[in-house]
Amino acid sequence: MGETTETDDDGATDDGDPQSAIDAQGDRRREELDDRVFDHSAGDEQAGIPFVGAGPGDPRLLTVAGGELLEESDLVVHAGSLVNSELLEAYCDHAELVNSVGKDLEELIPLMRDAYEEGRNVVRLHSGDPAIYGAALEQMDALEHEGVPTYFVPGVTSAFAASATLRTQLTLNEVANHVAFTRPQGKTLSAEEDHISDFVEMGDVTTCIYLGTHAVRDTMDRLLEDGHDPETPVGVIYHASWPDEDVIVGSIGDIADKVEEAGYRASALVVIGDAVTGAGYERSYLYGDWANRGSSGSSAENTSEPEASDD
Ligand SMILES: C[S@@+](CC[C@H](N)C(=O)[O-])C[C@H]1O[C@@H](n2cnc3c(N)ncnc32)[C@H](O)[C@@H]1O
């Protein structure tokens, strides 16, 4: 499969509609994965427009690769208030800055395409990691369909900043064997597609809720209606890693009151599960039986042992 597609040879109408471009790119991927999947690693500098994860906020939590690309940029299209202005000042002082908030694909795609075709270094800067609730792929597909190559540069997603702030792990032996990145029902997600209660029901899942600050009370009310233990720990981390970061810790039963009292309606990560407190876990197999298994000096990478966990 070629790198980019100027024309649509799948038979889809090339009518300039981003949805047609998304559908055509999806059809291509279904047939065969892009060569670049096998030719490049995450972190490689590649041809085209990089979709960079800015990390959670603190400029020091931007990756080295992301920082280098921003320093070389001429135009940065960024995710508005979710990207810390300190980061923009530190890395993009020299560049033209465009806030993507309130711009649709019909405006964003020609803006980035034209700048790229003029030979400018364009960076698309998303908050956290672009692969988590970033709506990056639709922009990339629309650009690729117009002959502009694109690629991802990962970032630190806010759930990882939140767990560092909480001084815990999202996975913890015997306490949290799984992690769910999710969002609550609302305009984008129907009630049937909201699985927060299912994740909490599983018991050993750390549920990380994005885009749910405004809906903490509704979410907790639904969990209580579904019979979940009101004492289940919940942490709400507002602006993780920003100078005004705030941490509210409570339970399914009382977190809504606490968040309302603090007045947060956006920009917080809600974490549900025993991993919030980090209490009650068991020592790990990695530094127990597995470490003492009898072979000397071999690592998880060079033995045929099942993959060891870092828990
Ligand atoms: C559109 S999503 C983008 C998520 C982003 N791509 C990421 O990986 O973190 C925005 C949501 O991410 C969460 N978020 C983003 N930055 C945050 C931060 N620094 N602290 C807490 N939550 C944050 C909030 O739940 C916010 O509503």
Short mmCIF file of C-alpha atoms and ligand atoms in Angstrom, two decimals:
data_model
loop_
_atom_site.label_atom_id
_atom_site.label_comp_id
_atom_site.label_asym_id
_atom_site.label_seq_id
_atom_site.Cartn_x
_atom_site.Cartn_y
_atom_site.Cartn_z
CA MET A 1 0.00 0.00 0.00
CA GLY A 2 1.36 3.40 -0.94
CA GLU A 3 2.12 6.03 1.62
CA THR A 4 -0.50 8.54 0.63
CA THR A 5 -3.45 8.83 -1.67
CA GLU A 6 -3.98 11.85 -3.84
CA THR A 7 -6.80 10.23 -5.72
CA ASP A 8 -9.41 7.83 -4.53
CA ASP A 9 -9.01 4.60 -6.46
CA ASP A 10 -11.37 2.65 -4.19
CA GLY A 11 -14.34 3.93 -6.09
CA ALA A 12 -15.43 6.30 -3.31
CA THR A 13 -16.41 9.75 -4.48
CA ASP A 14 -13.60 12.23 -3.94
CA ASP A 15 -15.95 15.04 -3.06
CA GLY A 16 -13.76 16.83 -0.53
CA ASP A 17 -15.98 15.56 2.28
CA PRO A 18 -13.76 14.45 5.20
CA GLN A 19 -16.10 11.52 5.91
CA SER A 20 -15.54 10.17 2.37
CA ALA A 21 -11.80 10.47 2.96
CA ILE A 22 -12.08 8.67 6.31
CA ASP A 23 -14.15 5.88 4.73
CA ALA A 24 -11.72 5.49 1.83
CA GLN A 25 -8.67 5.36 4.14
CA GLY A 26 -10.49 2.83 6.35
CA ASP A 27 -11.25 0.63 3.33
CA ARG A 28 -7.57 0.72 2.39
CA ARG A 29 -6.47 -0.26 5.90
CA ARG A 30 -8.97 -3.11 5.95
CA GLU A 31 -7.36 -4.47 2.76
CA GLU A 32 -3.75 -4.05 3.82
CA LEU A 33 -1.87 -2.20 6.53
CA ASP A 34 0.22 0.76 5.45
CA ASP A 35 3.91 -0.05 4.71
CA ARG A 36 4.90 2.60 7.23
CA VAL A 37 3.50 0.43 10.03
CA PHE A 38 6.41 -1.95 9.41
CA ASP A 39 9.01 0.58 8.25
CA HIS A 40 8.90 3.00 11.17
CA SER A 41 8.90 2.84 14.95
CA ALA A 42 7.13 5.18 17.31
CA GLY A 43 9.52 8.05 17.95
CA ASP A 44 11.06 8.01 14.43
CA GLU A 45 11.01 11.35 12.69
CA GLN A 46 9.07 10.72 9.49
CA ALA A 47 7.90 12.63 6.44
CA GLY A 48 4.73 14.61 6.96
CA ILE A 49 2.80 16.27 9.73
CA PRO A 50 3.46 14.80 13.18
CA PHE A 51 0.49 14.46 15.54
CA VAL A 52 2.28 15.06 18.81
CA GLY A 53 1.08 14.29 22.31
CA ALA A 54 1.79 17.32 24.50
CA GLY A 55 1.46 15.27 27.67
CA PRO A 56 -0.77 16.22 30.58
CA GLY A 57 0.41 19.80 31.06
CA ASP A 58 3.82 20.19 32.69
CA PRO A 59 6.20 21.06 29.81
CA ARG A 60 8.74 18.67 31.32
CA LEU A 61 6.36 15.80 30.63
CA LEU A 62 6.55 16.41 26.87
CA THR A 63 8.65 13.75 25.13
CA VAL A 64 12.08 14.61 23.74
CA ALA A 65 10.82 13.74 20.23
CA GLY A 66 7.81 16.00 20.65
CA GLY A 67 9.95 18.85 21.96
CA GLU A 68 12.37 18.61 19.02
CA LEU A 69 9.53 18.71 16.51
CA LEU A 70 7.96 21.73 18.20
CA GLU A 71 11.30 23.55 18.24
CA GLU A 72 11.59 23.02 14.46
CA SER A 73 7.97 23.95 13.74
CA ASP A 74 6.63 26.91 11.76
CA LEU A 75 2.95 26.29 12.46
CA VAL A 76 1.49 24.58 15.53
CA VAL A 77 -2.19 23.70 15.58
CA HIS A 78 -2.90 22.99 19.24
CA ALA A 79 -5.76 21.77 21.42
CA GLY A 80 -6.47 25.09 23.13
CA SER A 81 -6.87 25.24 26.89
CA LEU A 82 -5.97 21.57 27.34
CA VAL A 83 -2.39 22.41 26.32
CA ASN A 84 -0.52 24.36 28.98
CA SER A 85 0.45 27.81 27.65
CA GLU A 86 3.79 27.42 29.47
CA LEU A 87 4.58 24.57 27.11
CA LEU A 88 3.68 26.68 24.08
CA GLU A 89 5.87 29.51 25.38
CA ALA A 90 8.76 27.16 26.10
CA TYR A 91 8.75 25.30 22.77
CA CYS A 92 6.76 27.27 20.19
CA ASP A 93 7.58 30.91 20.83
CA HIS A 94 8.89 31.30 17.27
CA ALA A 95 5.99 29.51 15.54
CA GLU A 96 2.55 30.58 14.35
CA LEU A 97 -0.01 29.18 16.80
CA VAL A 98 -3.54 28.19 15.87
CA ASN A 99 -6.09 26.99 18.43
CA SER A 100 -8.10 24.12 16.95
CA VAL A 101 -11.04 24.53 19.34
CA GLY A 102 -14.18 25.51 17.43
CA LYS A 103 -12.69 24.62 14.04
CA ASP A 104 -14.20 21.76 12.05
CA LEU A 105 -12.35 19.37 9.76
CA GLU A 106 -13.40 21.45 6.75
CA GLU A 107 -11.36 24.33 8.19
CA LEU A 108 -8.51 22.41 9.84
CA ILE A 109 -7.57 20.14 6.95
CA PRO A 110 -6.99 22.86 4.29
CA LEU A 111 -5.18 24.96 6.91
CA MET A 112 -2.67 22.21 7.67
CA ARG A 113 -2.49 20.91 4.07
CA ASP A 114 -1.80 24.33 2.56
CA ALA A 115 0.89 25.16 5.12
CA TYR A 116 2.54 21.77 4.58
CA GLU A 117 2.44 22.18 0.80
CA GLU A 118 4.05 25.62 1.17
CA GLY A 119 6.99 23.82 2.76
CA ARG A 120 6.29 24.88 6.34
CA ASN A 121 6.93 22.54 9.28
CA VAL A 122 3.47 21.86 10.63
CA VAL A 123 2.87 20.18 14.01
CA ARG A 124 -0.54 19.11 15.24
CA LEU A 125 -0.37 19.23 19.03
CA HIS A 126 -2.90 17.23 21.03
CA SER A 127 -3.19 17.08 24.82
CA GLY A 128 -1.95 13.98 26.63
CA ASP A 129 -1.58 11.23 24.07
CA PRO A 130 -3.31 11.79 20.72
CA ALA A 131 -4.50 8.16 20.66
CA ILE A 132 -6.77 8.63 23.69
CA TYR A 133 -9.92 10.63 23.02
CA GLY A 134 -7.91 12.72 20.60
CA ALA A 135 -9.94 12.50 17.35
CA ALA A 136 -6.56 12.48 15.64
CA LEU A 137 -7.07 9.68 13.14
CA GLU A 138 -9.89 11.44 11.31
CA GLN A 139 -7.65 14.46 10.73
CA MET A 140 -4.79 12.21 9.65
CA ASP A 141 -6.99 10.24 7.27
CA ALA A 142 -8.38 13.39 5.72
CA LEU A 143 -4.85 14.77 5.27
CA GLU A 144 -3.48 11.50 3.90
CA HIS A 145 -6.36 11.38 1.45
CA GLU A 146 -5.21 14.75 0.18
CA GLY A 147 -1.64 13.54 -0.24
CA VAL A 148 -0.22 14.87 3.04
CA PRO A 149 1.60 12.19 5.06
CA THR A 150 1.07 12.15 8.83
CA TYR A 151 2.30 10.18 11.82
CA PHE A 152 1.86 9.86 15.59
CA VAL A 153 4.30 10.95 18.27
CA PRO A 154 3.01 9.57 21.57
CA GLY A 155 2.58 11.54 24.77
CA VAL A 156 1.88 10.94 28.45
CA THR A 157 -1.84 10.49 28.80
CA SER A 158 -3.52 12.22 31.74
CA ALA A 159 -4.33 8.90 33.45
CA PHE A 160 -0.60 8.30 33.82
CA ALA A 161 -0.05 11.76 35.27
CA ALA A 162 -3.00 11.14 37.60
CA SER A 163 -1.56 7.84 38.86
CA ALA A 164 1.83 9.49 39.44
CA THR A 165 0.15 12.29 41.39
CA LEU A 166 -1.76 9.70 43.44
CA ARG A 167 1.55 7.89 44.02
CA THR A 168 -0.01 4.62 42.96
CA GLN A 169 -0.09 2.17 40.08
CA LEU A 170 -3.08 1.69 37.83
CA THR A 171 -2.37 -2.03 37.91
CA LEU A 172 -1.63 -3.59 41.29
CA ASN A 173 -1.14 -7.25 42.06
CA GLU A 174 -4.38 -8.81 43.36
CA VAL A 175 -6.09 -5.41 43.48
CA ALA A 176 -6.23 -4.14 39.92
CA ASN A 177 -5.45 -6.56 37.13
CA HIS A 178 -6.87 -4.38 34.36
CA VAL A 179 -7.25 -0.73 33.40
CA ALA A 180 -10.17 0.77 31.51
CA PHE A 181 -9.88 4.12 29.74
CA THR A 182 -13.44 5.23 29.34
CA ARG A 183 -15.87 8.14 29.22
CA PRO A 184 -19.41 8.55 30.52
CA GLN A 185 -22.61 8.67 28.53
CA GLY A 186 -23.55 12.03 27.05
CA LYS A 187 -23.81 13.63 23.65
CA THR A 188 -21.17 11.32 22.16
CA LEU A 189 -21.91 8.09 24.03
CA SER A 190 -25.36 6.55 24.50
CA ALA A 191 -26.47 5.04 27.83
CA GLU A 192 -26.01 1.55 26.33
CA GLU A 193 -22.42 2.38 25.38
CA ASP A 194 -21.54 3.60 28.89
CA HIS A 195 -19.69 0.66 30.50
CA ILE A 196 -18.44 2.36 33.68
CA SER A 197 -20.74 0.25 35.86
CA ASP A 198 -19.57 -2.95 34.10
CA PHE A 199 -15.92 -2.08 34.74
CA VAL A 200 -16.56 -1.28 38.41
CA GLU A 201 -18.58 -4.52 38.71
CA MET A 202 -15.52 -6.51 37.60
CA GLY A 203 -13.85 -5.53 40.88
CA ASP A 204 -10.22 -5.72 39.76
CA VAL A 205 -10.33 -2.95 37.16
CA THR A 206 -9.02 0.60 37.63
CA THR A 207 -11.51 2.73 35.75
CA CYS A 208 -10.07 5.98 34.36
CA ILE A 209 -12.79 8.32 33.20
CA TYR A 210 -11.91 11.00 30.67
CA LEU A 211 -14.29 13.79 29.70
CA GLY A 212 -16.41 13.13 32.77
CA THR A 213 -15.75 15.98 35.23
CA HIS A 214 -19.12 17.61 34.56
CA ALA A 215 -20.87 14.26 35.00
CA VAL A 216 -19.38 13.02 38.28
CA ARG A 217 -22.70 13.18 40.15
CA ASP A 218 -24.67 11.41 37.39
CA THR A 219 -21.99 8.77 37.09
CA MET A 220 -21.83 8.11 40.86
CA ASP A 221 -25.64 8.09 41.12
CA ARG A 222 -25.80 5.43 38.43
CA LEU A 223 -23.14 3.37 40.21
CA LEU A 224 -25.11 3.58 43.47
CA GLU A 225 -28.33 2.63 41.67
CA ASP A 226 -26.50 -0.39 40.24
CA GLY A 227 -25.66 -1.49 43.78
CA HIS A 228 -21.94 -0.76 43.89
CA ASP A 229 -20.25 -0.33 47.28
CA PRO A 230 -20.46 3.37 48.21
CA GLU A 231 -17.08 3.01 49.93
CA THR A 232 -15.29 2.16 46.65
CA PRO A 233 -12.40 4.65 46.39
CA VAL A 234 -12.56 7.43 43.79
CA GLY A 235 -9.87 10.00 43.00
CA VAL A 236 -10.48 13.12 40.94
CA ILE A 237 -7.33 14.78 39.68
CA TYR A 238 -7.89 18.24 38.27
CA HIS A 239 -5.22 19.59 35.89
CA ALA A 240 -2.76 16.80 36.68
CA SER A 241 0.81 18.17 36.50
CA TRP A 242 -0.32 21.81 36.07
CA PRO A 243 0.66 24.45 38.64
CA ASP A 244 -2.96 24.53 39.87
CA GLU A 245 -3.31 20.74 40.07
CA ASP A 246 -5.81 19.62 42.70
CA VAL A 247 -6.54 16.17 44.07
CA ILE A 248 -9.87 15.17 45.58
CA VAL A 249 -10.10 11.74 47.12
CA GLY A 250 -13.33 10.16 48.27
CA SER A 251 -15.64 7.33 47.43
CA ILE A 252 -18.53 6.55 45.11
CA GLY A 253 -20.77 7.74 47.94
CA ASP A 254 -19.27 11.18 48.57
CA ILE A 255 -17.04 12.26 45.67
CA ALA A 256 -19.80 14.16 43.84
CA ASP A 257 -20.34 16.51 46.79
CA LYS A 258 -16.60 17.10 47.07
CA VAL A 259 -16.14 17.84 43.36
CA GLU A 260 -19.14 20.17 43.31
CA GLU A 261 -17.80 21.98 46.33
CA ALA A 262 -14.47 22.45 44.56
CA GLY A 263 -16.38 23.70 41.50
CA TYR A 264 -14.69 21.60 38.82
CA ARG A 265 -16.70 20.97 35.66
CA ALA A 266 -13.86 20.09 33.24
CA SER A 267 -10.20 19.09 32.91
CA ALA A 268 -10.13 16.38 35.55
CA LEU A 269 -9.51 12.67 35.40
CA VAL A 270 -11.78 10.48 37.53
CA VAL A 271 -10.22 7.25 38.78
CA ILE A 272 -12.35 4.55 40.41
CA GLY A 273 -11.05 1.47 42.19
CA ASP A 274 -8.86 0.21 45.01
CA ALA A 275 -5.72 1.29 43.13
CA VAL A 276 -6.64 4.89 44.04
CA THR A 277 -5.43 4.29 47.60
CA GLY A 278 -2.93 1.60 46.65
CA ALA A 279 -3.95 -0.41 49.71
CA GLY A 280 -4.25 -4.17 49.99
CA TYR A 281 -2.02 -5.43 47.20
CA GLU A 282 0.14 -8.55 47.40
CA ARG A 283 3.86 -8.69 46.67
CA SER A 284 4.49 -9.57 43.06
CA TYR A 285 5.51 -12.77 41.34
CA LEU A 286 8.26 -10.82 39.50
CA TYR A 287 10.25 -10.12 42.67
CA GLY A 288 9.18 -13.34 44.37
CA ASP A 289 8.88 -16.82 42.88
CA TRP A 290 9.75 -15.71 39.36
CA ALA A 291 13.02 -14.05 40.49
CA ASN A 292 13.91 -17.21 42.42
CA ARG A 293 12.99 -19.65 39.68
CA GLY A 294 16.53 -21.11 39.48
CA SER A 295 18.00 -19.82 36.20
CA SER A 296 20.85 -17.38 36.66
CA GLY A 297 21.16 -14.01 35.05
CA SER A 298 18.46 -14.38 32.39
CA SER A 299 15.83 -11.74 31.82
CA ALA A 300 12.21 -11.84 30.74
CA GLU A 301 13.34 -10.92 27.21
CA ASN A 302 15.72 -13.83 26.69
CA THR A 303 13.94 -16.74 28.29
CA SER A 304 10.98 -18.72 27.12
CA GLU A 305 9.22 -18.00 30.42
CA PRO A 306 5.82 -16.42 30.20
CA GLU A 307 6.13 -12.64 30.23
CA ALA A 308 6.74 -11.45 33.77
CA SER A 309 4.63 -8.66 35.14
CA ASP A 310 6.08 -5.44 36.51
CA ASP A 311 3.49 -5.31 39.27
C1 LIG B 1 -10.41 15.40 24.86
S1 LIG B 1 -9.82 14.46 26.20
C2 LIG B 1 -8.15 14.37 25.75
C3 LIG B 1 -7.36 13.36 26.51
C4 LIG B 1 -5.88 13.38 26.16
N1 LIG B 1 -5.68 12.97 24.81
C5 LIG B 1 -5.05 12.51 27.10
O1 LIG B 1 -4.44 11.56 26.64
O2 LIG B 1 -5.00 12.81 28.28
C6 LIG B 1 -9.86 15.63 27.48
C7 LIG B 1 -10.03 15.02 28.84
O3 LIG B 1 -8.80 14.47 29.28
C8 LIG B 1 -8.68 14.65 30.65
N2 LIG B 1 -7.48 15.48 30.88
C9 LIG B 1 -6.69 16.05 29.96
N3 LIG B 1 -5.63 16.64 30.53
C10 LIG B 1 -5.78 16.44 31.86
C11 LIG B 1 -4.99 16.78 33.00
N4 LIG B 1 -3.85 17.45 32.89
N5 LIG B 1 -5.44 16.39 34.21
C12 LIG B 1 -6.58 15.69 34.35
N6 LIG B 1 -7.34 15.33 33.30
C13 LIG B 1 -6.95 15.70 32.09
C14 LIG B 1 -9.92 15.32 31.16
O4 LIG B 1 -10.80 14.29 31.56
C15 LIG B 1 -10.43 15.99 29.91
O5 LIG B 1 -11.83 16.13 29.95
#
